[in-house]
Every structure is written in structure tokens, then in C-alpha cells.
Amino acid sequence: MRLAANLIMLWENIAMSFRSIFSSKGRAFLTALGVMIGVASVITLTGLGQGARAQVEEDLTRLGANLLIVYSGEPTTSTQLVRPRTTRIRPTLTEEDLAAIKALPENQVVLTAAESTLEGQLKFENRNMAATVVGTEPAYPEIRNFQPAYGSFFTASDAEHRRNVVAIGAEVYRTLFPDGRDPIGQSIRINGHAFRVTGVMEEKGSPTQDASVLIPLSTYRRRLSGEDSFAMINVQASSLEVMYELQERIEQELLGLRRLPSMDLANFYVANQMDVIGAATGVADTFTLMLAGIAAISLIVGGIGIMNIMLVSVTERTREIGIRMALGARASHLMTQFLTEAVLLSAGGGLIGIAAGYALSWALQHFAGLASAISPEAVIMAFSFALATGLFFGGYPAYRASRLDPIEALRYE
Amino acid sequence: MIEIQDVVKEYRMGPTTVTALASVSLYIAQGEFVAIVGPSGSGKSTLMNIIGCLDTPDDGSYRLAGEEVAELDASELAEVRNLRIGFVFQVFNLLPRATALENVALPLVYRGVGAGRRQRRAEEMLERVGLADRMDHLPSELSGGQRQRVAIARALIGSPSVILADEPTGALDTTTGREIMELFEELHTEGVTVVLVTHELELAEGTNRTIRLRDGMVQPAAAPPAPQGQNAHQQSAVAPEGQPRPLALGQEGRV
């Protein structure tokens, strides 16, 4: 009985609030405008922040999925996964290290590719250029997500027979073959040794990759470096989840081979894609949070707008409040009536704000070329915050209405 | 129905205390048509506010339909107003943005009565006051007399113990005023208790009994209610009209 009566009251309150809002549409719009702008800016700005984050993430996974790189030497302080100048690394990783990593279970390690690099001199006909010469294994394109765009990469057979074959970067192709000649089968010289071109790699936009040539590691050792050890081992893990576990396993295996107690004394380290993603997205998240904070302030300002107008409205409707009290409305009835009105105003503002936020993000994406990713969480958060703002800032005017003296209110002109 | 015993009401105005009601006792039986008259400053408005449960006395007792209401809190008073009192004001006090029908139904909203039943009941009330063809009009689209009829219908809808009319003809011309008085007379003959508060003696002559108020006290009447009236007071104080009706919101069944 009581519940039914309360439900009827709630419904009446909503109906009354709608009537009151629709009887002064212009004012209601202006009242809700602040909340509208607040919600729209929360959604747009967090969308931009999240868009930036998604882009960073995408850039990083473009280096290769689930990538761990074992480097020779001491860890660098930078958070980069792929170091820009790998030709300076003194190689300390051995065949035993590589074998130990390859021996790890398949549910952790999918592919491996050892890698060493040096600065080389390329020559074709009368053209010369300096380039990074990468000696590596056939799995490299797969692991590093760096595929030939034309022709093919060298094969396992090439590696086994230490053939003089090379896949060249896009920049190398442009420099050595400016006439656009088909390079496949052509012979170029690397540090004086003749190599047959098998393919041209895709353009990555990174000078280190585009101005490099890739040859079998076996050939690299025999003809160019003469060293048995190598600088890096690229490892593809089976999933993101196992990456930290795998890093730990690799560190333990390699420390065991070196009879070292801890990583402090090691002459190698493992760079983990997860760490790099974490660091970069962390920056983007801070950025997002800051934008959301600024937007939230505008929501609060919108709430103050609601409070202002609701206070005016309570004063204007003093007589109405008196009449309702005389007819038996209790303080709680009037409290809920005005609270409902404030919450409906902020909810309306919130809904329009969500639509405006989506429209604005769409416009920024299409006309300004900005990356934007609106998450449902951000929308729900902004809307709930708008409702809470209405409830909070509607509270005081509603309290004022409910505390009026019926006799005074009835006498109010 | 209304039993007021030694009621005192004082107002503090800065350092001085103004006595609005010195010591008022009065009794109004069920079905009576009574006028409370007095010049301005006589305490008439204060008495009306107390009878209407808009205010509580500082001292004394007020029993309404057998229930002591002198010491109820604001929320309980609102409930009593909703169930027991039907107000008719001088300036009508209708909600300007609500139709006649919505205005009449309003007291039932605070009783938790569903929309369908409210509407049916409000339609009955408007028919009863002769406004069957004006139900969907806004107050601004009605004449003064029609507005007051809407207000009377609103006062009647909750089947209150008493209709409390404060200068109900004060804003109307003589003819319309007379029509409204006739409507009260009619309600009285149907058994509704009506208390008319006015400063016009002429208006009071239309009622059964006049209670004169001066300087916060009830004046001895020229033709006082016979000693039987006093007896009736004594008796009804013991057992007013049988069982006292319980005050509860679950009473819409009676509506």
C-alpha cells in the first residue's frame, strides 16, 4: 500500500517536473546548457585522450606482436623496445643462449630470430650508400612484423648454405635503383662482397629499418663480422599474458649458463614490449585524466547553474508550494518534487551532451584528423556525474522549498 | 468535530510579545455551518490557521474528529490537513499551470491515489459544483466565481471533516458571492461541516451560528448556543460521534 502510494508519488513528481520544464522550455534549456557542455567536453576530451592512447598502442604493436628482445650489454635507461643504434652493441649472446631460448616450451616461445648489425657500405653500379647491415634468421619478418613488399625474404635453405642473398629496405632500393629497375636477381656489393637481391622490404617510415639490408646470419658471420656471438635475440611470446613469465624464464636460463646469481652482474638484458606499452600508455592515461578533470570542472559549473535557476524557481513558486502544503504535501513531497526537477534537467542536459560529444568527436576525427576513441565507460561516467551534479546542486533549493512555512508561503505575493 | 479548549497563541516581535489568542475555547459539531467573525487583529487568522492545522497552539488542546492535533509535528499536520481539512481561500489559490481537473485532484495525489481514480473523483466533484463543462480549462480561462467553485470542489474531494473557508466571497462581486454562499448552504444541507471565516457580519447571517472574536478572545454571543450546546460539548468530549476515526494514509478507500 505504502509502496504503491510512493510509486504513484514518484510518477506524479516526474510528470509534474516534465510539465514545469516544458512550460518554460527556453529557461530549462539554458539551465541544462552548463551540464550539456560539461558532459560533451568530458566525452570529447577523454575520447581524444583515449584516441591518443590507442594510437600509441597501435604504433608499438606494429613493431611486432608479443615481442621480447634480449640485448647484449647493460640496460639502457630509455623505455624504448627497439634501440635506434644497434650497430654499437658489442655482441655477447652465444649459440648456447639461443639454443636455451629455443628449448623453452612451445606454449611460451613461438619464434626466435637472433640478430647482429653493423654499419656497411653498399654499392651498385656507380652508386654508393651507407646502410645498416642486419644479419638475422628467416623468422625475422614474422617476429618484427617487417615483411617484404616485393620479391621474397631469404629462406632457411639460404641460411643453411650461407648464400650471399639480401633483402633490401625501401630507402636502399630508391637510392641504388633510382631508375625503378626490377632489383630481383641484381647483384649489389656489401662491404665488397657480392649479394643477390631477393626482395624489397615494406616501407616502415623509420629510417633505421628503411635504410637497412637484411642477410642470413650465417652469411653475416662468415663474410662480414667473423664473430660467433650476436647482439640480440628477438623472441615472439605466445601471448601478452605470458610475457613477464617468459622474460623471467629467459633471464634465469641465461644467468644459469653464465653461472651468475642475479641480473645485476649480467651482460645482457630483456626488453619487454609490455613495459614499453605500459610506459607510453601511462603517459596517455595521465593526459586523459587531466582532460577529464578539466571537463569535470565545467560539469560542476553547470551544476551551479542548475542550483541558481532552481533557487529562483523555488522563490517564484513560493505560493504554489504554500498551496501544496495546505492540501497536504509534506516536506518530503516538496523535497522530492524539486529534486526530481533538478535531476531531470541534468539528465536531459546529460543526454544532449552525450549526443553533442559524439558529434564533436566525429567532427574532430573527420575534419581535423584527430584520433578519438569514446569508451562506453567514459559516457556512463560523464552521465552519472551529471546526475550526481543535479542531485547535489538541486539538493539545497529543494531543501529550501521543503522548509517553507505554509502560512508565510500562502501569503507570498 | 472541532473541540478547542483554552488555546493560546503568542508571537514574538522583537522584544515584545503579541498575544494573538488569549484563551480560546469553542466547539463545532459535525454538520454545523458556523461563521467565525471578527475585525482584523482579532486573532481570526491565527485561529483559522490553527483550525486548519497550518499552525499549532502554544498552549491548550485542539481535538479534530476526536484526535488531539495540538502537538503534532509538521509532517503529521500535513497528513491531517490532507485527510481532514478542505481549504477555500479568498484568492482561490489554484495552481495556474494546471487544469481545473488537475487542481481538484491535487489533494488525492498526496494521498497516493492512482491517476484513474483521481480523475473520476475530480470529475464527480466538478459536476457537483456545476462545472462539468469546464474541466480542462486553466484557471486563467475561468471567471472568479468559477475559480472559487473549482477551489470548493478541490476542498471537497478528500471527504474532509471540515471545509474551512477564509473570506470565500472577498474577491467576488455581490451576485457571484451570493451564489457561492448558496453553494455552501447546499453542502451544509448535504451534511458537510462548513466553517466560514469572515469580517463581514452580513455574510455570517447566512450561517447557523456566529462565533465572534475580539482581541484574541471569543465574545459571549447575543444568542449563545443553548446550555445543551455545552452539554453536547461535554458529551462529545467523552465519546465524539462513536469511534474516533484513525488517522492513516490508508483511508483512500473512503474516497
Short mmCIF file of N, CA, C and O in Angstrom, two decimals, chain A residues 1-2 4-6 8-9 11-12 16 19-20 23-24 317 319-331 333-334 337 405-407 410-411, chain B residues 11 49 54-55 74-76 78-79 81-82 85 87 89 91 93-95 97-98 102-103 106-107 109-115 118 154 249-250 252:
data_model
loop_
_atom_site.label_atom_id
_atom_site.label_comp_id
_atom_site.label_asym_id
_atom_site.label_seq_id
_atom_site.Cartn_x
_atom_site.Cartn_y
_atom_site.Cartn_z
N MET A 1 0.84 -1.21 0.00
CA MET A 1 0.00 0.00 0.00
C MET A 1 0.87 1.24 0.00
O MET A 1 0.78 2.11 -0.83
N ARG A 2 1.78 1.23 0.99
CA ARG A 2 2.69 2.35 1.15
C ARG A 2 3.59 2.47 -0.10
O ARG A 2 3.82 3.56 -0.60
N ALA A 4 2.96 1.33 -3.10
CA ALA A 4 2.16 1.77 -4.25
C ALA A 4 1.98 3.28 -4.20
O ALA A 4 2.15 3.98 -5.21
N ALA A 5 1.69 3.80 -3.00
CA ALA A 5 1.49 5.24 -2.84
C ALA A 5 2.78 5.99 -3.20
O ALA A 5 2.76 7.02 -3.87
N ASN A 6 3.93 5.42 -2.78
CA ASN A 6 5.20 6.07 -3.08
C ASN A 6 5.49 6.06 -4.57
O ASN A 6 6.01 7.04 -5.12
N ILE A 8 3.26 5.99 -6.94
CA ILE A 8 2.36 6.97 -7.54
C ILE A 8 2.93 8.38 -7.36
O ILE A 8 2.98 9.17 -8.29
N MET A 9 3.46 8.64 -6.15
CA MET A 9 4.05 9.96 -5.89
C MET A 9 5.23 10.22 -6.80
O MET A 9 5.39 11.32 -7.33
N TRP A 11 5.88 8.92 -9.70
CA TRP A 11 5.39 9.14 -11.07
C TRP A 11 4.82 10.55 -11.20
O TRP A 11 5.08 11.25 -12.17
N GLU A 12 4.04 10.95 -10.19
CA GLU A 12 3.46 12.31 -10.19
C GLU A 12 4.55 13.36 -10.24
O GLU A 12 4.46 14.34 -10.96
N MET A 16 4.97 16.05 -13.00
CA MET A 16 4.93 17.49 -12.64
C MET A 16 6.19 18.20 -13.12
O MET A 16 6.12 19.32 -13.63
N ARG A 19 6.06 18.80 -16.76
CA ARG A 19 5.16 19.90 -17.07
C ARG A 19 5.84 21.24 -16.78
O ARG A 19 5.78 22.17 -17.57
N SER A 20 6.51 21.27 -15.64
CA SER A 20 7.17 22.51 -15.24
C SER A 20 8.30 22.86 -16.21
O SER A 20 8.49 24.02 -16.60
N SER A 23 6.85 23.95 -19.56
CA SER A 23 6.15 25.22 -19.55
C SER A 23 7.13 26.39 -19.69
O SER A 23 6.73 27.50 -19.98
N SER A 24 8.43 26.12 -19.48
CA SER A 24 9.42 27.18 -19.73
C SER A 24 10.63 26.54 -20.38
O SER A 24 11.66 26.36 -19.77
N ARG A 317 7.90 30.15 -7.08
CA ARG A 317 6.78 29.24 -6.86
C ARG A 317 6.44 29.10 -5.38
O ARG A 317 5.83 28.11 -4.98
N ARG A 319 4.19 30.56 -3.64
CA ARG A 319 2.74 30.43 -3.46
C ARG A 319 2.29 29.00 -3.78
O ARG A 319 1.52 28.40 -3.03
N GLU A 320 2.79 28.48 -4.89
CA GLU A 320 2.44 27.11 -5.27
C GLU A 320 2.83 26.13 -4.16
O GLU A 320 2.06 25.22 -3.81
N ILE A 321 4.01 26.36 -3.58
CA ILE A 321 4.47 25.48 -2.50
C ILE A 321 3.51 25.57 -1.32
O ILE A 321 3.13 24.57 -0.72
N GLY A 322 3.08 26.81 -1.00
CA GLY A 322 2.12 27.01 0.09
C GLY A 322 0.82 26.27 -0.17
O GLY A 322 0.28 25.62 0.73
N ILE A 323 0.31 26.38 -1.39
CA ILE A 323 -0.94 25.70 -1.74
C ILE A 323 -0.78 24.19 -1.56
O ILE A 323 -1.60 23.52 -0.94
N ARG A 324 0.32 23.67 -2.10
CA ARG A 324 0.54 22.23 -1.99
C ARG A 324 0.62 21.79 -0.53
O ARG A 324 0.09 20.75 -0.15
N MET A 325 1.28 22.61 0.28
CA MET A 325 1.39 22.27 1.71
C MET A 325 0.01 22.28 2.36
O MET A 325 -0.32 21.40 3.15
N ALA A 326 -0.81 23.28 2.03
CA ALA A 326 -2.15 23.36 2.62
C ALA A 326 -2.98 22.14 2.24
O ALA A 326 -3.80 21.67 3.02
N LEU A 327 -2.73 21.62 1.04
CA LEU A 327 -3.52 20.48 0.58
C LEU A 327 -2.96 19.16 1.09
O LEU A 327 -3.49 18.11 0.78
N GLY A 328 -1.86 19.23 1.85
CA GLY A 328 -1.39 18.01 2.49
C GLY A 328 -0.04 17.52 2.01
O GLY A 328 0.37 16.42 2.38
N ALA A 329 0.69 18.32 1.19
CA ALA A 329 2.03 17.90 0.78
C ALA A 329 2.96 18.01 1.97
O ALA A 329 2.95 19.01 2.68
N ARG A 330 3.74 16.97 2.21
CA ARG A 330 4.69 17.01 3.31
C ARG A 330 6.02 17.56 2.79
O ARG A 330 6.22 17.68 1.59
N ALA A 331 6.91 17.88 3.75
CA ALA A 331 8.24 18.40 3.36
C ALA A 331 8.91 17.45 2.38
O ALA A 331 9.50 17.87 1.38
N HIS A 333 7.55 15.45 0.25
CA HIS A 333 6.95 15.55 -1.08
C HIS A 333 7.58 16.68 -1.88
O HIS A 333 7.92 16.52 -3.05
N LEU A 334 7.72 17.84 -1.23
CA LEU A 334 8.26 19.01 -1.94
C LEU A 334 9.73 18.84 -2.23
O LEU A 334 10.22 19.21 -3.30
N GLN A 337 9.89 16.62 -5.15
CA GLN A 337 9.41 17.31 -6.37
C GLN A 337 10.51 18.15 -6.99
O GLN A 337 10.80 18.06 -8.17
N ASP A 405 7.44 27.86 5.50
CA ASP A 405 6.29 27.83 6.41
C ASP A 405 5.03 27.98 5.56
O ASP A 405 4.91 28.94 4.80
N PRO A 406 4.07 27.04 5.67
CA PRO A 406 2.90 27.11 4.78
C PRO A 406 2.13 28.42 4.89
O PRO A 406 1.62 28.92 3.89
N ILE A 407 2.05 28.98 6.10
CA ILE A 407 1.28 30.22 6.28
C ILE A 407 1.94 31.37 5.53
O ILE A 407 1.30 32.10 4.77
N LEU A 410 1.67 30.85 1.72
CA LEU A 410 0.34 31.16 1.18
C LEU A 410 0.11 32.66 1.05
O LEU A 410 -0.65 33.12 0.22
N ARG A 411 0.81 33.41 1.91
CA ARG A 411 0.62 34.86 1.92
C ARG A 411 1.52 35.54 0.89
O ARG A 411 1.36 36.70 0.58
N TYR B 11 2.97 35.62 19.55
CA TYR B 11 4.05 35.84 18.57
C TYR B 11 5.07 36.77 19.17
O TYR B 11 4.72 37.76 19.82
N ASN B 49 -5.73 29.48 11.11
CA ASN B 49 -4.53 28.67 10.85
C ASN B 49 -4.46 27.46 11.77
O ASN B 49 -4.03 26.38 11.38
N LEU B 54 -2.51 24.44 10.02
CA LEU B 54 -1.33 25.04 9.41
C LEU B 54 -0.37 25.49 10.50
O LEU B 54 0.79 25.77 10.26
N ASP B 55 -0.89 25.58 11.72
CA ASP B 55 -0.12 26.08 12.86
C ASP B 55 -0.59 25.32 14.09
O ASP B 55 -1.68 24.74 14.09
N ALA B 74 5.30 18.77 11.87
CA ALA B 74 4.92 19.33 10.56
C ALA B 74 4.40 18.26 9.61
O ALA B 74 3.41 18.46 8.90
N SER B 75 5.06 17.11 9.62
CA SER B 75 4.69 16.06 8.69
C SER B 75 3.32 15.45 9.06
O SER B 75 2.49 15.18 8.19
N GLU B 76 3.10 15.28 10.36
CA GLU B 76 1.80 14.75 10.80
C GLU B 76 0.68 15.75 10.53
O GLU B 76 -0.41 15.37 10.13
N ALA B 78 0.60 17.82 8.08
CA ALA B 78 0.32 17.77 6.65
C ALA B 78 -0.65 16.63 6.35
O ALA B 78 -1.58 16.77 5.56
N GLU B 79 -0.44 15.51 7.04
CA GLU B 79 -1.31 14.36 6.84
C GLU B 79 -2.74 14.68 7.31
O GLU B 79 -3.72 14.34 6.64
N ARG B 81 -4.12 17.67 7.50
CA ARG B 81 -4.69 18.61 6.53
C ARG B 81 -5.21 17.87 5.32
O ARG B 81 -6.29 18.13 4.80
N ASN B 82 -4.40 16.91 4.87
CA ASN B 82 -4.78 16.17 3.67
C ASN B 82 -6.06 15.37 3.87
O ASN B 82 -6.90 15.30 2.98
N ILE B 85 -9.07 18.39 6.34
CA ILE B 85 -9.39 19.79 6.10
C ILE B 85 -9.57 20.05 4.60
O ILE B 85 -8.79 19.56 3.79
N PHE B 87 -9.61 23.39 2.33
CA PHE B 87 -9.45 24.84 2.37
C PHE B 87 -10.14 25.52 1.18
O PHE B 87 -10.05 25.05 0.05
N PHE B 89 -9.94 29.49 -0.17
CA PHE B 89 -9.29 30.77 0.13
C PHE B 89 -9.98 31.93 -0.58
O PHE B 89 -10.68 31.75 -1.57
N VAL B 91 -8.43 34.20 -2.34
CA VAL B 91 -7.86 34.42 -3.67
C VAL B 91 -7.76 33.10 -4.45
O VAL B 91 -6.92 32.94 -5.31
N ASN B 93 -6.35 30.48 -4.83
CA ASN B 93 -5.15 29.66 -4.71
C ASN B 93 -5.19 28.39 -5.53
O ASN B 93 -4.97 27.29 -5.04
N LEU B 94 -5.47 28.55 -6.81
CA LEU B 94 -5.37 27.41 -7.73
C LEU B 94 -3.98 27.43 -8.37
O LEU B 94 -3.37 28.50 -8.48
N LEU B 95 -3.47 26.27 -8.79
CA LEU B 95 -2.19 26.24 -9.49
C LEU B 95 -2.43 26.75 -10.91
O LEU B 95 -3.23 26.17 -11.65
N ARG B 97 -0.84 26.66 -13.72
CA ARG B 97 -0.49 25.88 -14.91
C ARG B 97 -1.23 24.56 -14.99
O ARG B 97 -1.00 23.78 -15.90
N ALA B 98 -2.11 24.30 -14.00
CA ALA B 98 -2.84 23.04 -14.00
C ALA B 98 -4.30 23.30 -14.37
O ALA B 98 -4.84 24.36 -14.05
N GLU B 102 -7.07 18.92 -12.83
CA GLU B 102 -5.82 18.62 -12.12
C GLU B 102 -5.77 19.32 -10.77
O GLU B 102 -5.30 18.76 -9.78
N ASN B 103 -6.29 20.57 -10.73
CA ASN B 103 -6.33 21.29 -9.46
C ASN B 103 -7.18 20.56 -8.45
O ASN B 103 -6.80 20.39 -7.29
N LEU B 106 -5.59 17.37 -6.98
CA LEU B 106 -4.30 17.50 -6.28
C LEU B 106 -4.25 16.90 -4.86
O LEU B 106 -3.30 16.20 -4.53
N PRO B 107 -5.27 17.13 -4.01
CA PRO B 107 -5.16 16.55 -2.66
C PRO B 107 -5.02 15.03 -2.68
O PRO B 107 -4.36 14.45 -1.81
N VAL B 109 -3.42 13.32 -4.87
CA VAL B 109 -2.04 12.97 -5.24
C VAL B 109 -1.26 12.69 -3.97
O VAL B 109 -0.52 11.71 -3.87
N TYR B 110 -1.43 13.55 -2.95
CA TYR B 110 -0.66 13.41 -1.72
C TYR B 110 -1.22 12.31 -0.82
O TYR B 110 -0.70 12.05 0.23
N ARG B 111 -2.31 11.68 -1.27
CA ARG B 111 -2.84 10.55 -0.56
C ARG B 111 -2.43 9.25 -1.26
O ARG B 111 -2.77 8.17 -0.83
N GLY B 112 -1.73 9.41 -2.40
CA GLY B 112 -1.26 8.23 -3.12
C GLY B 112 -2.36 7.52 -3.89
O GLY B 112 -2.31 6.32 -4.11
N VAL B 113 -3.38 8.26 -4.33
CA VAL B 113 -4.45 7.66 -5.11
C VAL B 113 -4.02 7.65 -6.59
O VAL B 113 -3.45 8.62 -7.08
N GLY B 114 -4.30 6.55 -7.26
CA GLY B 114 -3.89 6.41 -8.66
C GLY B 114 -4.59 7.40 -9.58
O GLY B 114 -5.67 7.92 -9.25
N ALA B 115 -3.98 7.64 -10.74
CA ALA B 115 -4.44 8.69 -11.65
C ALA B 115 -5.89 8.47 -12.10
O ALA B 115 -6.69 9.42 -12.14
N ARG B 118 -8.34 9.19 -9.33
CA ARG B 118 -8.30 10.63 -9.05
C ARG B 118 -9.15 11.39 -10.05
O ARG B 118 -9.94 12.26 -9.69
N ARG B 154 -12.13 21.19 -5.02
CA ARG B 154 -10.85 20.67 -4.53
C ARG B 154 -10.92 20.43 -3.02
O ARG B 154 -10.38 19.46 -2.51
N LEU B 249 -2.90 7.02 6.23
CA LEU B 249 -2.96 7.29 4.79
C LEU B 249 -3.73 6.21 4.06
O LEU B 249 -4.03 6.34 2.90
N GLY B 250 -4.01 5.12 4.75
CA GLY B 250 -4.68 4.02 4.07
C GLY B 250 -6.17 4.25 3.93
O GLY B 250 -6.92 3.31 3.73
N GLU B 252 -7.87 5.96 1.67
CA GLU B 252 -8.46 6.39 0.40
C GLU B 252 -9.63 5.50 0.01
O GLU B 252 -10.37 5.82 -0.89
#
